[in-house]
Amino acid sequence: MPAHALLPAVNRLLQKVEEAGGLPVLVVQQDDLDDLATVRLATREQQTHRIIYRDAGEPSSYHVAFEAALLLRIVQVPADQQVILHETREAREKVVSQMERMFKGQISLAQARSTGLRYYDGVLLRLRSTGPGLWADRWLFEQAPELRGLQAALLQSQVQENLICLEGEVERLTPSAVLQATRAINAACAFHSAGLLGLPPLAIPYQAAGFEPLAKELIAITSAEPTTADPDREIVDGWAEKLGLSRWYVWKMP
């Protein structure tokens, strides 16, 4: 699906980003991309933001629109205040040590370390992306009603895929802090999608598992009026506090 075939609503969003950030936004299709879509920010040498996406047919319009919404937030943060989330050695090694204890004598230390690092990196990625992502979904629902059909299909699919985290086998294999954070994050996604789409049944599994209060607290953080120039950082820090992950990362200048 070439960039020119994106739905008109997407092109309007891209124009908003260009006007807000003062730089062009280039949309590029890349068939071997691991993710459905991603953003590459402009650099001093390359004065163009790029949204790169993997062809997924018509749904690619929503994937690109979602990245455009996230990019819109980023370009409005003053350059001297932009920061990137980085891991902390202490938290990383804590997860690795827990994996070693959980599977002592069952897998090698190298396997335990590799798996622990994957869990740690995964929960940090979810922490960094999900809260701002809920904001983006809500903003797109309001700003681009033409995309609601694509959005509804994608959100329902994501909620169904995430249900695996509630299975007992996952609990046996996953470090407790990672598991609880992941379940809470997935619960927030489910309750948010249920409310946005008017489909309460989407949240029932997490409601039954007792995650409703925490999920709604997380959602409220994404809806709060920003008090600083970096609303995404506010969301991430707010979520980290609720999830017990505040010491799992630090913010650094690019």
Short mmCIF file of C-alpha atoms in Angstrom, two decimals:
data_model
loop_
_atom_site.label_atom_id
_atom_site.label_comp_id
_atom_site.label_asym_id
_atom_site.label_seq_id
_atom_site.Cartn_x
_atom_site.Cartn_y
_atom_site.Cartn_z
CA MET A 1 0.00 0.00 0.00
CA PRO A 2 2.02 3.01 -1.17
CA ALA A 3 2.00 6.22 0.84
CA HIS A 4 -0.18 8.04 -1.71
CA ALA A 5 -2.96 5.46 -1.08
CA LEU A 6 -3.32 6.42 2.58
CA LEU A 7 -6.77 7.72 3.44
CA PRO A 8 -7.25 11.52 3.21
CA ALA A 9 -7.67 11.79 6.99
CA VAL A 10 -4.08 10.58 7.43
CA ASN A 11 -2.70 13.22 5.11
CA ARG A 12 -4.54 15.89 7.10
CA LEU A 13 -2.92 14.61 10.28
CA LEU A 14 0.51 14.64 8.68
CA GLN A 15 -0.04 18.26 7.71
CA LYS A 16 -0.88 19.09 11.34
CA VAL A 17 2.41 17.55 12.44
CA GLU A 18 4.38 19.50 9.85
CA GLU A 19 2.73 22.75 10.88
CA ALA A 20 3.36 22.09 14.58
CA GLY A 21 6.96 20.97 14.22
CA GLY A 22 8.09 23.12 11.31
CA LEU A 23 9.68 20.16 9.51
CA PRO A 24 8.44 17.88 6.74
CA VAL A 25 7.15 14.39 7.54
CA LEU A 26 7.99 11.63 5.07
CA VAL A 27 5.95 8.42 5.02
CA VAL A 28 7.95 5.39 3.88
CA GLN A 29 6.81 1.83 3.26
CA GLN A 30 9.32 -0.84 4.33
CA ASP A 31 8.29 -4.45 3.86
CA ASP A 32 10.87 -5.96 6.24
CA LEU A 33 9.97 -3.67 9.17
CA ASP A 34 9.50 -5.65 12.40
CA ASP A 35 6.78 -3.33 13.71
CA LEU A 36 3.62 -2.30 11.91
CA ALA A 37 4.85 1.29 11.98
CA THR A 38 7.44 3.42 13.75
CA VAL A 39 8.72 6.99 13.90
CA ARG A 40 12.26 8.14 13.14
CA LEU A 41 12.77 11.67 14.39
CA ALA A 42 14.60 14.29 12.36
CA THR A 43 18.27 14.83 13.18
CA ARG A 44 20.64 17.72 12.66
CA GLU A 45 21.88 16.01 9.50
CA GLN A 46 18.45 14.80 8.30
CA GLN A 47 15.87 17.56 8.75
CA THR A 48 12.87 15.32 8.03
CA HIS A 49 10.74 13.22 10.34
CA ARG A 50 9.95 9.80 8.94
CA ILE A 51 7.03 7.49 9.63
CA ILE A 52 7.97 4.04 8.40
CA TYR A 53 5.33 1.35 8.04
CA ARG A 54 4.92 -2.22 6.87
CA ASP A 55 2.21 -2.80 4.31
CA ALA A 56 -0.90 -4.20 6.00
CA GLY A 57 -3.45 -3.14 3.41
CA GLU A 58 -6.12 -0.65 4.42
CA PRO A 59 -5.27 -0.84 8.17
CA SER A 60 -1.93 0.81 7.36
CA SER A 61 -3.81 4.11 7.29
CA TYR A 62 -4.53 3.76 10.99
CA HIS A 63 -1.02 2.58 11.81
CA VAL A 64 0.45 5.67 10.16
CA ALA A 65 -2.14 7.95 11.75
CA PHE A 66 -1.31 6.54 15.19
CA GLU A 67 2.40 7.28 14.73
CA ALA A 68 1.52 10.76 13.44
CA ALA A 69 -0.47 11.45 16.61
CA LEU A 70 2.46 10.38 18.78
CA LEU A 71 4.83 12.46 16.68
CA LEU A 72 2.59 15.50 17.11
CA ARG A 73 3.11 15.31 20.86
CA ILE A 74 6.85 14.91 20.51
CA VAL A 75 7.45 17.85 18.17
CA GLN A 76 5.65 20.19 20.55
CA VAL A 77 8.19 19.54 23.32
CA PRO A 78 10.99 22.16 23.22
CA ALA A 79 14.17 20.65 21.82
CA ASP A 80 16.18 21.41 24.96
CA GLN A 81 13.65 19.49 27.08
CA GLN A 82 13.34 16.34 24.98
CA VAL A 83 14.50 13.21 26.79
CA ILE A 84 14.67 9.48 26.14
CA LEU A 85 13.86 6.68 28.57
CA HIS A 86 16.86 4.51 29.49
CA GLU A 87 17.22 1.34 31.52
CA THR A 88 18.83 1.15 34.95
CA ARG A 89 21.34 -1.57 35.71
CA GLU A 90 19.94 -2.27 39.16
CA ALA A 91 16.41 -2.96 37.94
CA ARG A 92 17.63 -4.96 34.95
CA GLU A 93 19.78 -7.22 37.09
CA LYS A 94 16.97 -7.65 39.62
CA VAL A 95 14.77 -9.17 36.92
CA VAL A 96 17.63 -11.37 35.70
CA SER A 97 18.29 -12.60 39.25
CA GLN A 98 14.65 -13.47 39.72
CA MET A 99 14.69 -15.52 36.53
CA GLU A 100 17.79 -17.36 37.74
CA ARG A 101 16.08 -18.22 41.04
CA MET A 102 12.80 -19.25 39.38
CA PHE A 103 14.46 -21.71 37.00
CA LYS A 104 17.56 -22.76 38.92
CA GLY A 105 18.70 -26.15 37.65
CA GLN A 106 16.16 -26.12 34.82
CA ILE A 107 17.82 -23.77 32.33
CA SER A 108 21.35 -22.41 31.99
CA LEU A 109 22.41 -19.10 33.51
CA ALA A 110 22.83 -17.72 29.99
CA GLN A 111 19.25 -18.67 29.11
CA ALA A 112 17.95 -17.20 32.35
CA ARG A 113 19.79 -13.96 31.68
CA SER A 114 18.57 -13.73 28.10
CA THR A 115 14.97 -14.34 29.14
CA GLY A 116 15.19 -11.90 32.05
CA LEU A 117 16.56 -9.16 29.81
CA ARG A 118 13.76 -9.78 27.33
CA TYR A 119 11.16 -9.43 30.07
CA TYR A 120 12.77 -6.27 31.42
CA ASP A 121 13.08 -4.64 28.00
CA GLY A 122 9.52 -5.63 27.16
CA VAL A 123 7.93 -4.09 30.23
CA LEU A 124 9.92 -0.87 29.76
CA LEU A 125 8.72 -0.67 26.16
CA ARG A 126 5.11 -1.16 27.27
CA LEU A 127 5.53 1.46 29.99
CA ARG A 128 6.98 4.00 27.56
CA SER A 129 4.50 3.43 24.77
CA THR A 130 1.14 2.38 26.17
CA GLY A 131 0.08 5.44 28.17
CA PRO A 132 0.84 7.90 25.35
CA GLY A 133 -0.69 5.35 22.97
CA LEU A 134 -4.02 5.47 24.81
CA TRP A 135 -3.95 9.24 24.48
CA ALA A 136 -3.26 8.86 20.74
CA ASP A 137 -6.14 6.43 20.26
CA ARG A 138 -8.55 8.76 22.04
CA TRP A 139 -7.31 11.80 20.10
CA LEU A 140 -7.67 9.99 16.78
CA PHE A 141 -11.17 8.83 17.69
CA GLU A 142 -12.11 12.50 18.11
CA GLN A 143 -10.06 14.04 15.30
CA ALA A 144 -10.37 11.41 12.56
CA PRO A 145 -13.81 9.76 12.67
CA GLU A 146 -13.18 8.38 9.17
CA LEU A 147 -10.68 5.98 10.73
CA ARG A 148 -12.98 4.62 13.45
CA GLY A 149 -13.77 1.39 11.63
CA LEU A 150 -10.09 0.55 11.26
CA GLN A 151 -9.43 1.65 14.82
CA ALA A 152 -12.20 -0.52 16.26
CA ALA A 153 -10.94 -3.64 14.50
CA LEU A 154 -7.35 -3.03 15.63
CA LEU A 155 -8.20 -2.28 19.27
CA GLN A 156 -10.47 -5.30 19.62
CA SER A 157 -7.76 -7.52 18.14
CA GLN A 158 -5.14 -6.15 20.53
CA VAL A 159 -7.36 -6.71 23.56
CA GLN A 160 -7.96 -10.33 22.52
CA GLU A 161 -4.25 -10.96 21.94
CA ASN A 162 -3.34 -9.54 25.34
CA LEU A 163 -5.64 -11.95 27.21
CA ILE A 164 -2.88 -14.54 27.24
CA CYS A 165 -1.30 -12.62 30.13
CA LEU A 166 -4.12 -13.79 32.43
CA GLU A 167 -3.37 -17.48 31.87
CA GLY A 168 -1.90 -19.52 34.71
CA GLU A 169 0.99 -20.82 32.62
CA VAL A 170 2.18 -17.26 31.99
CA GLU A 171 2.13 -16.63 35.74
CA ARG A 172 4.38 -19.62 36.33
CA LEU A 173 6.93 -18.45 33.77
CA THR A 174 7.05 -14.69 34.42
CA PRO A 175 8.78 -12.66 37.17
CA SER A 176 6.11 -11.30 39.51
CA ALA A 177 6.84 -7.58 39.07
CA VAL A 178 6.83 -7.93 35.29
CA LEU A 179 3.64 -9.99 35.33
CA GLN A 180 1.69 -7.60 37.54
CA ALA A 181 2.78 -4.55 35.54
CA THR A 182 1.93 -6.26 32.26
CA ARG A 183 -1.50 -7.34 33.47
CA ALA A 184 -2.29 -3.85 34.74
CA ILE A 185 -1.15 -2.25 31.48
CA ASN A 186 -3.24 -4.70 29.46
CA ALA A 187 -6.19 -4.05 31.73
CA ALA A 188 -5.89 -0.31 31.08
CA CYS A 189 -5.90 -1.01 27.35
CA ALA A 190 -8.98 -3.20 27.67
CA PHE A 191 -10.98 -0.75 29.77
CA HIS A 192 -9.92 2.16 27.56
CA SER A 193 -10.95 0.33 24.37
CA ALA A 194 -14.20 -0.79 25.98
CA GLY A 195 -15.09 2.78 26.83
CA LEU A 196 -13.93 4.29 23.57
CA LEU A 197 -15.76 1.77 21.38
CA GLY A 198 -18.79 1.30 23.61
CA LEU A 199 -18.04 -2.40 24.08
CA PRO A 200 -18.03 -3.15 27.85
CA PRO A 201 -17.47 -6.93 27.39
CA LEU A 202 -13.89 -6.22 26.28
CA ALA A 203 -12.96 -5.41 29.88
CA ILE A 204 -14.81 -8.26 31.64
CA PRO A 205 -11.78 -10.62 32.02
CA TYR A 206 -9.74 -7.91 33.73
CA GLN A 207 -12.72 -6.80 35.80
CA ALA A 208 -13.11 -10.38 37.01
CA ALA A 209 -9.39 -10.51 37.83
CA GLY A 210 -9.67 -7.41 40.02
CA PHE A 211 -7.80 -4.93 37.82
CA GLU A 212 -10.56 -2.40 37.29
CA PRO A 213 -9.52 0.19 39.96
CA LEU A 214 -5.87 0.29 38.88
CA ALA A 215 -6.75 0.28 35.17
CA LYS A 216 -9.03 3.28 35.63
CA GLU A 217 -6.34 5.13 37.59
CA LEU A 218 -3.92 4.60 34.71
CA ILE A 219 -6.48 5.77 32.17
CA ALA A 220 -7.17 8.90 34.22
CA ILE A 221 -3.47 9.81 34.06
CA THR A 222 -3.60 9.78 30.25
CA SER A 223 -6.58 12.15 30.34
CA ALA A 224 -5.16 14.65 32.84
CA GLU A 225 -4.28 18.17 31.71
CA PRO A 226 -0.46 18.38 31.31
CA THR A 227 1.42 20.53 33.80
CA THR A 228 4.78 20.51 31.97
CA ALA A 229 6.02 20.89 28.41
CA ASP A 230 6.39 17.09 28.06
CA PRO A 231 2.98 15.43 28.57
CA ASP A 232 4.19 11.97 27.53
CA ARG A 233 6.87 12.00 30.21
CA GLU A 234 4.19 12.97 32.74
CA ILE A 235 2.09 9.99 31.68
CA VAL A 236 4.99 7.55 31.83
CA ASP A 237 6.12 8.76 35.25
CA GLY A 238 2.54 8.65 36.54
CA TRP A 239 2.07 5.10 35.30
CA ALA A 240 5.43 4.01 36.71
CA GLU A 241 4.45 5.24 40.15
CA LYS A 242 1.18 3.31 40.06
CA LEU A 243 2.90 0.17 38.75
CA GLY A 244 5.88 0.20 41.10
CA LEU A 245 8.32 0.82 38.24
CA SER A 246 9.62 4.28 39.13
CA ARG A 247 13.13 2.97 39.81
CA TRP A 248 13.26 0.87 36.65
CA TYR A 249 14.38 3.65 34.30
CA VAL A 250 15.89 7.13 34.02
CA TRP A 251 15.35 9.97 31.55
CA LYS A 252 18.37 11.21 29.58
CA MET A 253 18.94 13.81 26.89
CA PRO A 254 19.23 12.30 23.38
#
